[in-house]
Tab-separated table of C-alpha atoms in Angstrom:
chain	number	residue	atom	x	y	z
A	49	GLU	CA	-43.284	48.683	24.203
A	50	ILE	CA	-40.280	50.756	25.135
A	51	VAL	CA	-36.758	49.074	25.517
A	52	LEU	CA	-34.272	50.978	27.739
A	53	THR	CA	-30.410	49.491	27.683
A	54	GLN	CA	-28.508	50.364	30.455
A	55	SER	CA	-24.856	50.300	30.012
A	56	PRO	CA	-22.164	49.569	31.020
A	57	GLY	CA	-23.445	45.875	32.557
A	58	THR	CA	-21.017	45.985	35.514
A	59	LEU	CA	-19.257	49.255	36.619
A	60	SER	CA	-15.629	48.824	38.670
A	61	LEU	CA	-14.998	52.057	40.761
A	62	SER	CA	-13.159	53.067	43.935
A	63	PRO	CA	-14.715	54.985	46.635
A	64	GLY	CA	-14.339	58.932	45.931
A	65	GLU	CA	-14.697	58.316	42.342
A	66	ARG	CA	-17.321	59.468	39.556
A	67	ALA	CA	-19.661	56.836	38.039
A	68	THR	CA	-21.368	57.348	34.935
A	69	LEU	CA	-24.278	55.291	34.095
A	70	SER	CA	-26.502	55.141	30.757
A	71	CYS	CA	-29.892	54.455	29.970
A	72	ARG	CA	-30.954	54.016	26.295
A	73	ALA	CA	-34.791	54.141	24.910
A	74	SER	CA	-35.611	52.349	21.660
A	75	GLN	CA	-37.431	55.778	20.830
A	76	SER	CA	-37.971	59.169	22.060
A	77	VAL	CA	-39.643	59.104	25.591
A	78	ARG	CA	-40.724	62.176	27.799
A	79	SER	CA	-38.429	62.915	30.158
A	80	SER	CA	-41.278	63.377	32.732
A	81	TYR	CA	-41.587	59.772	32.586
A	82	LEU	CA	-37.808	58.375	33.156
A	83	ALA	CA	-36.697	57.581	36.662
A	84	TRP	CA	-33.715	55.805	38.236
A	85	TYR	CA	-33.562	53.155	41.252
A	86	GLN	CA	-30.759	52.155	43.867
A	87	GLN	CA	-31.421	48.528	44.950
A	88	LYS	CA	-29.299	46.858	47.408
A	89	PRO	CA	-28.717	43.172	47.870
A	90	GLY	CA	-31.495	41.450	49.468
A	91	GLN	CA	-33.363	45.250	49.560
A	92	ALA	CA	-36.344	46.781	47.552
A	93	PRO	CA	-35.732	49.358	44.820
A	94	ARG	CA	-35.215	52.741	45.760
A	95	LEU	CA	-35.916	55.846	44.107
A	96	LEU	CA	-33.634	58.141	43.510
A	97	ILE	CA	-34.397	60.124	40.126
A	98	HIS	CA	-37.635	61.576	38.820
A	99	ASP	CA	-38.661	63.383	36.047
A	100	ALA	CA	-34.786	62.617	34.415
A	101	SER	CA	-33.130	65.039	36.771
A	102	THR	CA	-34.882	65.541	39.935
A	103	ARG	CA	-33.764	64.006	43.043
A	104	ALA	CA	-36.273	62.369	44.973
A	105	THR	CA	-37.194	63.349	48.829
A	106	GLY	CA	-33.595	62.688	50.550
A	107	ILE	CA	-31.473	61.590	48.111
A	108	PRO	CA	-27.570	63.381	48.366
A	109	ASP	CA	-26.666	65.710	45.808
A	110	ARG	CA	-23.882	63.570	44.849
A	111	PHE	CA	-26.904	61.954	42.894
A	112	SER	CA	-28.044	63.768	39.234
A	113	GLY	CA	-29.630	62.504	36.511
A	114	SER	CA	-29.653	64.292	33.065
A	115	GLY	CA	-30.938	63.614	29.584
A	116	SER	CA	-33.730	64.045	27.071
A	117	GLY	CA	-35.023	62.229	23.915
A	118	THR	CA	-33.401	58.118	24.172
A	119	ASP	CA	-30.494	59.050	25.979
A	120	PHE	CA	-30.202	59.335	29.729
A	121	THR	CA	-27.393	59.663	32.129
A	122	LEU	CA	-27.281	59.113	36.073
A	123	SER	CA	-23.958	60.373	37.491
A	124	ILE	CA	-22.953	59.925	41.068
A	125	SER	CA	-19.752	62.677	41.423
A	126	ARG	CA	-18.084	61.016	44.226
A	127	LEU	CA	-18.815	57.529	45.047
A	128	GLU	CA	-19.331	56.539	49.039
A	129	PRO	CA	-19.309	52.997	50.518
A	130	GLU	CA	-22.802	52.850	50.758
A	131	ASP	CA	-23.111	54.256	46.806
A	132	PHE	CA	-21.855	50.649	45.773
A	133	ALA	CA	-25.213	48.435	43.978
A	134	VAL	CA	-27.522	47.923	41.305
A	135	TYR	CA	-28.791	50.733	39.774
A	136	TYR	CA	-31.939	50.667	37.194
A	137	CYS	CA	-33.537	53.374	34.968
A	138	GLN	CA	-37.514	52.955	34.190
A	139	HIS	CA	-39.793	54.301	32.076
A	140	TYR	CA	-43.932	55.096	32.926
A	141	HIS	CA	-46.300	54.898	31.039
A	142	TRP	CA	-48.285	52.126	31.298
A	143	PRO	CA	-49.067	49.539	30.453
A	144	PRO	CA	-46.236	48.763	30.975
A	145	VAL	CA	-43.687	50.304	32.946
A	146	THR	CA	-40.513	48.944	31.492
A	147	PHE	CA	-37.235	48.570	33.584
A	148	GLY	CA	-33.920	48.460	32.181
A	149	GLY	CA	-31.528	45.706	32.789
A	150	GLY	CA	-29.794	47.205	35.343
A	151	THR	CA	-25.984	48.259	36.077
A	152	LYS	CA	-23.830	47.050	39.108
A	153	VAL	CA	-21.285	49.684	40.301
A	154	GLU	CA	-18.953	47.649	42.515
A	155	ILE	CA	-15.899	48.219	44.374
A	156	LYS	CA	-12.632	48.172	42.121
B	198	GLN	CA	-44.652	57.570	57.630
B	199	VAL	CA	-45.669	55.812	54.546
B	200	GLN	CA	-45.803	51.816	54.947
B	201	LEU	CA	-46.200	49.055	52.551
B	202	VAL	CA	-45.706	45.797	54.681
B	203	GLN	CA	-45.524	42.738	52.330
B	204	SER	CA	-47.419	39.314	53.747
B	205	GLY	CA	-44.410	36.373	54.324
B	206	ALA	CA	-42.809	33.676	52.026
B	207	GLU	CA	-44.484	30.864	50.328
B	208	VAL	CA	-43.841	27.644	48.756
B	209	LYS	CA	-45.983	26.376	46.184
B	210	ASN	CA	-46.175	23.378	43.798
B	211	PRO	CA	-46.590	23.788	40.028
B	212	GLY	CA	-49.928	24.289	38.949
B	213	ALA	CA	-50.983	26.105	42.429
B	214	SER	CA	-52.038	29.739	42.889
B	215	VAL	CA	-50.435	31.856	45.226
B	216	LYS	CA	-51.894	35.202	47.031
B	217	VAL	CA	-49.419	38.036	48.353
B	218	SER	CA	-51.092	40.789	50.483
B	219	CYS	CA	-49.597	44.675	50.685
B	220	LYS	CA	-50.658	46.656	53.653
B	221	ALA	CA	-50.510	50.715	53.250
B	222	SER	CA	-50.304	52.647	56.376
B	223	GLY	CA	-49.452	56.508	56.657
B	224	TYR	CA	-51.060	57.373	54.231
B	225	VAL	CA	-54.519	58.084	52.601
B	226	PHE	CA	-54.794	54.274	50.984
B	227	THR	CA	-57.745	55.160	47.914
B	228	THR	CA	-55.721	58.425	46.897
B	229	TYR	CA	-52.052	56.338	45.187
B	230	GLN	CA	-52.105	53.424	43.008
B	231	ILE	CA	-50.095	50.348	43.716
B	232	HIS	CA	-47.985	48.413	41.129
B	233	TRP	CA	-47.124	45.189	41.541
B	234	VAL	CA	-43.175	44.615	40.376
B	235	ARG	CA	-41.086	40.868	40.518
B	236	GLN	CA	-37.789	39.858	40.539
B	237	ALA	CA	-36.465	36.367	39.748
B	238	PRO	CA	-33.129	35.169	41.188
B	239	GLY	CA	-30.068	36.999	40.198
B	240	GLN	CA	-32.497	39.152	37.299
B	241	GLY	CA	-33.848	42.263	36.809
B	242	LEU	CA	-37.219	43.964	37.692
B	243	GLU	CA	-40.422	43.018	35.962
B	244	TRP	CA	-43.736	44.984	36.022
B	245	MET	CA	-46.527	42.757	36.645
B	246	GLY	CA	-49.575	45.303	37.126
B	247	ILE	CA	-50.981	48.017	38.567
B	248	ILE	CA	-54.753	48.531	40.711
B	249	ASN	CA	-56.259	51.848	41.596
B	250	PRO	CA	-57.079	51.010	45.090
B	251	SER	CA	-60.337	53.622	45.057
B	252	GLY	CA	-62.256	52.243	42.304
B	253	GLY	CA	-60.463	48.839	42.147
B	254	GLY	CA	-59.493	49.224	38.462
B	255	THR	CA	-56.734	47.141	36.929
B	256	THR	CA	-54.699	46.938	34.355
B	257	TYR	CA	-51.574	43.946	33.677
B	258	ALA	CA	-48.540	43.628	31.750
B	259	GLU	CA	-49.110	41.554	28.746
B	260	ASN	CA	-47.007	38.736	30.162
B	261	PHE	CA	-49.420	37.954	32.942
B	262	GLN	CA	-53.010	38.422	31.532
B	263	GLY	CA	-55.364	35.604	32.413
B	264	ARG	CA	-52.523	34.716	35.085
B	265	VAL	CA	-52.918	37.507	37.442
B	266	THR	CA	-55.658	39.141	39.554
B	267	LEU	CA	-55.152	42.470	41.241
B	268	THR	CA	-57.884	43.233	43.978
B	269	ARG	CA	-58.014	45.314	47.148
B	270	ASP	CA	-59.881	45.793	50.834
B	271	THR	CA	-60.414	49.089	51.218
B	272	SER	CA	-61.422	48.483	54.798
B	273	ALA	CA	-57.862	46.760	55.616
B	274	SER	CA	-56.219	49.131	53.339
B	275	THR	CA	-54.696	46.314	51.936
B	276	VAL	CA	-53.825	44.833	48.166
B	277	TYR	CA	-53.919	41.299	47.144
B	278	MET	CA	-51.836	39.621	44.032
B	279	GLU	CA	-52.755	36.917	42.646
B	280	LEU	CA	-50.726	34.522	40.610
B	281	THR	CA	-52.404	31.108	39.070
B	282	SER	CA	-50.565	27.935	37.193
B	283	LEU	CA	-47.823	28.706	39.171
B	284	ARG	CA	-44.415	26.953	37.572
B	285	SER	CA	-40.858	27.325	38.099
B	286	GLU	CA	-40.503	30.341	36.475
B	287	ASP	CA	-42.119	32.261	38.757
B	288	SER	CA	-40.121	31.758	41.345
B	289	ALA	CA	-38.937	35.365	42.443
B	290	VAL	CA	-39.423	38.162	45.002
B	291	TYR	CA	-42.804	40.094	44.460
B	292	PHE	CA	-42.924	43.939	45.091
B	293	CYS	CA	-45.453	46.251	45.715
B	294	ALA	CA	-45.368	49.769	44.819
B	295	ARG	CA	-47.140	53.049	45.465
B	296	ASP	CA	-47.455	55.475	42.240
B	297	TRP	CA	-46.615	57.989	42.198
B	298	ASN	CA	-47.823	61.230	40.425
B	299	ASP	CA	-48.061	58.952	37.074
B	300	ARG	CA	-44.182	59.099	37.293
B	301	SER	CA	-42.647	56.553	39.418
B	302	LEU	CA	-42.551	54.271	42.612
B	303	ASP	CA	-41.799	56.038	45.740
B	304	TYR	CA	-42.434	53.516	48.295
B	305	TRP	CA	-41.822	49.794	48.360
B	306	GLY	CA	-42.629	46.533	49.996
B	307	GLN	CA	-40.170	44.782	51.476
B	308	GLY	CA	-40.886	41.707	48.996
B	309	THR	CA	-42.502	38.401	49.124
B	310	LEU	CA	-40.020	35.445	48.098
B	311	VAL	CA	-42.279	33.237	46.240
B	312	THR	CA	-40.476	29.837	45.234
B	313	VAL	CA	-42.427	27.023	42.878
B	314	SER	CA	-40.977	23.749	43.673
B	315	SER	CA	-42.506	20.057	43.397
């Protein structure tokens, strides 16, 4: 089973700043199977990025994904107030589908 | 538009079972697999299993083998998740989510809170 480790656990930033979130896999994975989700309190996760770098439908271009092998990154170029949330990376190659532990982006 | 609508919150005693439904609309039900994912309070996401609504085939996460059953009713465009032998650690929000292209989970239900308490 592939383990995904996200860092940092919490990122404290101000609106307008750039956020860089990391997701490291325990072994090399295909980029096709790496996705990112955003979750706000009391809501279901929302798909942001699939195939490591392709934005899902309706996702603003301030969100971008990159990486390959074992190291992947989600970047938010300029944080908007609505971007403060928890972000999860996910590896799709069931069984099982695995998720990272999440990174919380909070307002500084 | 694509929607997954789940059944309401449940409170169960330890040792009981719970069955949560997920009704799909806005697309052809049998053409997309459905995942189930749970989230304990303040915790991350945990994958439980997947069902193919077309043939009914299922795959379960090892952690839930023997306790979870996914079924579907194609006439109602609904998928069901049943979890048995409930314990307090099963208290969580349970989500259904549509599989997209064997890559990711693109649409999610609103979640169903299951509380296990005596």
